[in-house]
Amino acid sequence: METAMYLRVVIFGLFNFLIGHIDDPFKDTPSRWDKAVIQKEFVVVGKDIKVADYFRYLDSLIANYQRNFKYELTEHLLVNHNPWIIDTLAGFDYYKRLERDTFIYDQREMTVLHRGDTLWIPDRSSVKLLQERFEHTLLDVNIPEFKLRIIEYGRVTHIFPVRVGRNAKRYLATAGRNVNLRTPIGEGEIVRIERNPWFVDPVSGRRYTTTLRDDGRRTTMPQIPWMEPMINGMRQGALIHPTSNPETLGKAYSNGCVGTAEGDAWYIYYHAPLGTKVRFRYDLKVVDTAQDTLFLKDVYGLSGKS
C-alpha cells in the first residue's frame, strides 16, 4: 500500500514537472488527519474521512494550503469547486438511504472522502466567480408556501420544501419567556453558522443526542450545519436547520425555525456562507411552474395585514 502511494506521488511529480509546476510533494502535509499530497491544482486524499472528521480535515487542508501559497481559500470555495462533495453529503440523508433499503444509525460514521479522491483547488479566476455568485445569492423563504428558494443573480436555482413556525405562543426555557413561535417576516443576512451543533429542546432546555424518526426507529442526531439569520436587524432565533422528521415539512410546526430535509440542508449550507442575504416573506398569492395563480392558506391569519 505504501508502495502504491509512493508511485502515485512520483507520477504526480512527473506530471507537474512536465507542465512547468515543480513542487516537493512530501512537504507540509495537512496534519495527522491525512497524508495528502498537495499540488497547486489538486489534493489527493490520503485516508478515508468520515463525516465526524470532515470539517477538521477541511480546516487543516485549507490552513496548510494558505500557509504554503498565500492564497485565499475557504471551505465554501473549495467545496463548490468540487460539487460532488455536496452530493455525497446529501446522499447520507436517512430517508433517501431508507428508500434504498439501507439503515443509517450514525451518519457521522459515513465516509464522505475516500483515500485516493482528488480535490481540485480553485484558481484565482474560479475564486472570483464563486465569490461573486455568493454576493448575488439570496435565500428566499415564502412562509405560507412552505418553500425555500436559492436565488442566484435573480434566477431560482433550487426549491426545497420546509416547515415554519407555528401560529402560537409558548414558554421556551432557552429564551426564559413566552415566545411568539411564528417565523419572523423580513430581510437580513446569515450572521452565524454552527457546523457541529448541540441539539437542545427549546421547551425544556435539555440537550438530546438521539432522535425518533418518522419510521419509529431511533438514531443518533446527524452532524449537519445550521445557519442563523439576522432578520430586520434582530437575531430572533429563527434558524435554518435540518429536521429528522420530514413528515413535518409543508406545515407550520416548528418553534420559529425554518426546517429542511437533511439532504437539502447541505445544498442550502454550501450556497450560503456568512453574509448571504436572506428574505422571509409572507406572500399568499403565487404563480406556479405552469404559470397558474394560486392563493395560499393564510396560516398566520395575516390577510390584509402583511
Coordinates of N, CA and C in Angstrom, one line a residue, residues 164-291:
V164 N -42.3 25.7 8.9 CA -42.1 27.0 9.5 C -42.7 27.0 10.9
G165 N -42.6 28.2 11.6 CA -43.1 28.3 12.9 C -44.6 28.2 13.1
R166 N -45.0 27.8 14.2 CA -46.4 27.6 14.5 C -47.1 29.0 14.7
N167 N -48.4 29.1 14.5 CA -49.1 30.3 14.9 C -49.6 30.2 16.3
A168 N -48.6 30.4 17.2 CA -48.9 30.2 18.6 C -47.8 30.9 19.5
K169 N -48.1 30.9 20.8 CA -47.1 31.4 21.7 C -46.8 30.3 22.7
R170 N -45.6 30.3 23.2 CA -45.3 29.2 24.1 C -44.1 29.6 25.0
Y171 N -44.0 29.1 26.2 CA -42.8 29.3 27.1 C -41.7 28.4 26.6
L172 N -40.5 29.0 26.3 CA -39.3 28.3 25.9 C -38.3 28.5 27.0
A173 N -37.8 27.4 27.5 CA -36.7 27.6 28.5 C -35.5 28.2 28.0
T174 N -35.2 28.0 26.7 CA -34.0 28.6 26.1 C -34.1 30.1 26.0
A175 N -35.3 30.6 26.0 CA -35.5 32.1 25.9 C -35.8 32.6 27.3
G176 N -36.3 31.8 28.2 CA -36.7 32.2 29.5 C -38.0 33.0 29.6
R177 N -38.8 32.9 28.5 CA -40.1 33.7 28.5 C -41.0 33.1 27.5
N178 N -42.2 33.6 27.4 CA -43.2 33.2 26.4 C -42.7 33.8 25.1
V179 N -42.8 33.0 24.0 CA -42.2 33.4 22.7 C -43.3 33.2 21.7
N180 N -43.4 34.2 20.8 CA -44.2 34.0 19.6 C -43.5 33.1 18.6
L181 N -44.1 32.0 18.3 CA -43.5 30.9 17.6 C -43.5 31.1 16.1
R182 N -44.1 32.2 15.6 CA -44.2 32.4 14.2 C -42.7 32.7 13.6
T183 N -42.5 32.2 12.4 CA -41.2 32.6 11.8 C -41.3 34.0 11.4
P184 N -40.3 34.9 11.8 CA -40.4 36.3 11.5 C -40.4 36.6 10.0
I185 N -41.0 37.8 9.7 CA -41.1 38.2 8.3 C -40.1 39.4 8.2
G186 N -39.3 39.4 7.2 CA -38.4 40.5 6.9 C -37.2 40.1 6.2
E187 N -36.1 40.9 6.2 CA -34.9 40.6 5.4 C -33.7 40.8 6.3
G188 N -32.6 40.1 5.9 CA -31.4 40.2 6.6 C -30.3 39.4 6.0
E189 N -29.5 38.8 6.8 CA -28.3 38.0 6.3 C -27.9 37.0 7.3
I190 N -27.2 36.0 6.8 CA -26.6 34.9 7.7 C -25.5 35.5 8.5
V191 N -25.7 35.4 9.9 CA -24.7 36.0 10.8 C -23.9 35.0 11.6
R192 N -24.4 33.7 11.6 CA -23.7 32.7 12.3 C -24.0 31.3 11.7
I193 N -22.9 30.5 11.7 CA -23.0 29.1 11.2 C -22.5 28.2 12.3
E194 N -23.2 27.1 12.6 CA -22.7 26.1 13.5 C -22.5 24.8 12.8
R195 N -21.3 24.4 12.7 CA -21.0 23.2 11.9 C -21.2 21.9 12.7
N196 N -21.0 22.0 14.0 CA -21.2 20.8 14.8 C -22.1 21.1 16.0
P197 N -23.4 21.3 15.7 CA -24.3 21.8 16.7 C -24.7 20.8 17.8
W198 N -25.0 21.4 18.9 CA -25.6 20.7 20.0 C -27.1 20.8 19.8
F199 N -27.9 19.8 20.2 CA -29.3 19.9 20.0 C -30.0 20.0 21.3
V200 N -30.8 21.0 21.5 CA -31.4 21.4 22.7 C -32.9 21.5 22.5
D201 N -33.7 20.9 23.4 CA -35.1 21.1 23.4 C -35.4 22.5 23.9
P202 N -36.0 23.3 23.0 CA -36.2 24.7 23.4 C -37.2 24.9 24.5
V203 N -38.1 23.9 24.6 CA -39.1 24.0 25.7 C -38.6 23.7 27.1
S204 N -37.8 22.6 27.1 CA -37.2 22.2 28.4 C -35.8 22.7 28.7
G205 N -35.1 23.0 27.6 CA -33.7 23.4 27.7 C -32.7 22.3 27.8
R206 N -33.2 21.0 27.7 CA -32.4 19.9 27.8 C -31.7 19.5 26.5
R207 N -30.5 19.1 26.6 CA -29.8 18.6 25.4 C -30.2 17.2 25.1
Y208 N -30.3 16.9 23.8 CA -30.5 15.5 23.4 C -29.6 15.1 22.3
T209 N -29.3 13.8 22.2 CA -28.3 13.3 21.2 C -28.9 12.3 20.2
T210 N -30.1 11.9 20.5 CA -30.8 10.9 19.6 C -32.1 11.5 19.1
T211 N -32.7 10.9 18.1 CA -33.9 11.4 17.5 C -34.8 10.2 17.1
L212 N -36.1 10.4 17.3 CA -37.1 9.3 16.9 C -37.5 9.7 15.5
R213 N -37.2 8.8 14.6 CA -37.5 9.0 13.2 C -39.0 8.8 12.8
D214 N -39.4 9.2 11.6 CA -40.8 9.0 11.2 C -41.2 7.6 11.1
D215 N -40.2 6.7 10.9 CA -40.5 5.3 10.7 C -40.5 4.5 12.1
G216 N -40.4 5.3 13.2 CA -40.4 4.7 14.5 C -39.1 4.2 15.1
R217 N -38.0 4.4 14.3 CA -36.7 4.0 14.8 C -35.9 5.2 15.3
R218 N -35.1 4.9 16.3 CA -34.3 5.9 16.9 C -32.8 5.9 16.4
T219 N -32.3 7.0 16.1 CA -30.9 7.1 15.6 C -30.2 8.2 16.3
T220 N -28.9 8.3 16.2 CA -28.1 9.5 16.7 C -28.5 10.7 15.8
M221 N -28.3 11.9 16.4 CA -28.6 13.1 15.6 C -27.5 13.3 14.5
P222 N -27.8 13.6 13.3 CA -26.8 13.7 12.3 C -26.0 15.0 12.5
Q223 N -24.8 15.0 12.0 CA -24.0 16.2 12.0 C -24.2 17.0 10.7
I224 N -25.0 18.0 10.8 CA -25.3 18.8 9.6 C -25.4 20.3 10.1
P225 N -24.7 21.2 9.5 CA -24.7 22.6 10.0 C -26.0 23.3 9.9
W226 N -26.2 24.2 10.9 CA -27.3 25.1 10.8 C -26.8 26.5 10.7
M227 N -27.8 27.4 10.2 CA -27.4 28.8 10.0 C -28.4 29.7 10.7
E228 N -27.8 30.8 11.2 CA -28.7 31.8 11.9 C -28.7 33.1 11.1
P229 N -29.9 33.5 10.7 CA -30.0 34.8 10.0 C -30.4 35.9 11.0
M230 N -29.9 37.1 10.7 CA -30.4 38.3 11.4 C -31.5 38.9 10.6
I231 N -32.7 39.0 11.1 CA -33.9 39.5 10.3 C -34.3 40.8 10.9
N232 N -34.4 41.8 10.0 CA -34.7 43.2 10.4 C -33.8 43.7 11.5
G233 N -32.6 43.3 11.4 CA -31.6 43.8 12.4 C -31.7 43.1 13.8
M234 N -32.4 42.0 13.9 CA -32.6 41.3 15.1 C -32.3 39.9 15.0
R235 N -31.6 39.3 15.9 CA -31.4 37.8 16.0 C -32.5 37.2 16.8
Q236 N -33.5 36.7 16.0 CA -34.7 36.2 16.7 C -34.8 34.7 16.9
G237 N -33.7 34.0 16.7 CA -33.6 32.6 16.9 C -34.3 31.7 15.9
A238 N -34.6 32.3 14.7 CA -35.2 31.6 13.7 C -34.2 31.0 12.8
L239 N -33.6 29.8 13.2 CA -32.5 29.2 12.5 C -33.0 28.5 11.2
I240 N -32.1 28.3 10.3 CA -32.4 27.4 9.1 C -31.6 26.2 9.4
H241 N -32.3 25.1 9.6 CA -31.6 23.8 10.0 C -32.4 22.6 9.5
P242 N -31.8 21.4 9.5 CA -32.5 20.2 9.0 C -33.4 19.7 10.1
T243 N -34.4 19.0 9.7 CA -35.2 18.2 10.6 C -35.1 16.7 10.4
S244 N -35.1 15.9 11.4 CA -35.0 14.5 11.2 C -36.4 13.9 11.0
N245 N -37.4 14.7 10.9 CA -38.8 14.3 10.7 C -39.4 15.0 9.6
P246 N -39.1 14.5 8.3 CA -39.6 15.2 7.1 C -41.1 15.2 7.0
E247 N -41.8 14.4 7.8 CA -43.3 14.4 7.7 C -43.9 15.8 8.1
T248 N -43.0 16.6 8.8 CA -43.5 17.9 9.3 C -43.2 19.0 8.2
L249 N -42.5 18.6 7.1 CA -42.3 19.6 6.1 C -43.6 20.0 5.4
G250 N -43.8 21.2 5.0 CA -45.0 21.7 4.4 C -46.1 22.0 5.5
K251 N -45.6 22.2 6.7 CA -46.5 22.5 7.8 C -46.0 23.7 8.7
A252 N -46.9 24.4 9.4 CA -46.5 25.3 10.4 C -46.3 24.5 11.7
Y253 N -45.1 24.1 12.0 CA -44.9 23.1 13.0 C -43.8 23.4 14.0
S254 N -42.9 24.2 13.7 CA -41.7 24.4 14.5 C -41.9 25.5 15.5
N255 N -40.8 25.8 16.3 CA -40.8 26.8 17.3 C -40.3 28.1 16.7
G256 N -40.4 28.3 15.4 CA -40.0 29.5 14.8 C -38.9 29.3 13.7
C257 N -38.2 28.2 13.8 CA -37.1 27.9 12.8 C -37.7 27.5 11.5
V258 N -36.8 27.6 10.5 CA -37.2 27.0 9.1 C -36.5 25.7 9.0
G259 N -37.3 24.6 9.0 CA -36.7 23.3 8.9 C -36.7 22.7 7.5
T260 N -35.6 22.0 7.2 CA -35.5 21.4 5.8 C -35.2 19.9 6.0
A261 N -35.3 19.2 4.8 CA -34.8 17.8 4.8 C -33.3 17.8 5.0
E262 N -32.8 16.7 5.5 CA -31.4 16.5 5.8 C -30.5 16.7 4.6
G263 N -30.9 16.1 3.5 CA -30.1 16.2 2.3 C -30.1 17.6 1.7
D264 N -31.3 18.3 1.8 CA -31.4 19.6 1.3 C -30.6 20.6 2.1
A265 N -30.5 20.4 3.4 CA -29.7 21.3 4.2 C -28.3 21.5 3.8
W266 N -27.7 20.4 3.2 CA -26.3 20.5 2.7 C -26.2 21.5 1.5
Y267 N -27.2 21.4 0.6 CA -27.1 22.3 -0.5 C -27.3 23.7 -0.1
I268 N -28.3 23.9 0.8 CA -28.5 25.3 1.3 C -27.3 25.8 2.0
Y269 N -26.6 25.0 2.9 CA -25.5 25.5 3.6 C -24.3 25.9 2.7
Y270 N -24.1 25.1 1.7 CA -22.9 25.4 0.8 C -23.3 26.5 -0.2
H271 N -24.5 26.9 -0.3 CA -24.8 28.1 -1.1 C -24.9 29.4 -0.3
A272 N -24.7 29.2 1.0 CA -25.0 30.4 1.9 C -23.9 30.6 3.0
P273 N -22.7 31.1 2.6 CA -21.7 31.4 3.6 C -22.2 32.6 4.4
L274 N -21.4 33.0 5.4 CA -21.7 34.1 6.2 C -21.9 35.4 5.3
G275 N -22.9 36.1 5.7 CA -23.2 37.3 4.9 C -24.2 37.2 3.8
T276 N -24.6 35.9 3.5 CA -25.6 35.7 2.4 C -26.9 36.3 2.8
K277 N -27.5 37.0 1.8 CA -28.8 37.6 2.0 C -29.9 36.6 2.3
V278 N -30.8 37.0 3.2 CA -32.0 36.2 3.5 C -33.2 37.0 3.4
R279 N -34.3 36.4 2.9 CA -35.6 37.1 2.9 C -36.7 36.1 3.4
F280 N -37.4 36.4 4.5 CA -38.5 35.7 4.9 C -39.8 36.5 4.6
R281 N -40.6 36.0 3.6 CA -41.7 36.8 3.2 C -43.0 36.0 3.4
Y282 N -44.1 36.8 3.2 CA -45.4 36.2 3.5 C -46.4 36.5 2.4
D283 N -46.2 35.8 1.2 CA -47.0 36.1 0.0 C -48.0 35.0 -0.1
L284 N -49.3 35.4 -0.1 CA -50.4 34.4 -0.2 C -50.7 34.2 -1.7
K285 N -50.4 35.0 -2.6 CA -50.6 34.9 -4.0 C -49.3 34.5 -4.7
V286 N -49.3 33.3 -5.3 CA -48.1 32.9 -6.0 C -48.4 32.3 -7.4
V287 N -47.4 32.3 -8.2 CA -47.6 31.7 -9.6 C -46.8 30.4 -9.6
D288 N -47.4 29.3 -10.0 CA -46.7 28.0 -10.0 C -45.9 27.8 -11.3
T289 N -45.3 26.7 -11.5 CA -44.5 26.4 -12.7 C -45.3 26.4 -14.0
A290 N -46.6 26.1 -13.9 CA -47.5 26.1 -15.0 C -48.0 27.5 -15.3
Q291 N -47.5 28.5 -14.6 CA -48.0 29.9 -14.7 C -49.4 30.1 -14.3

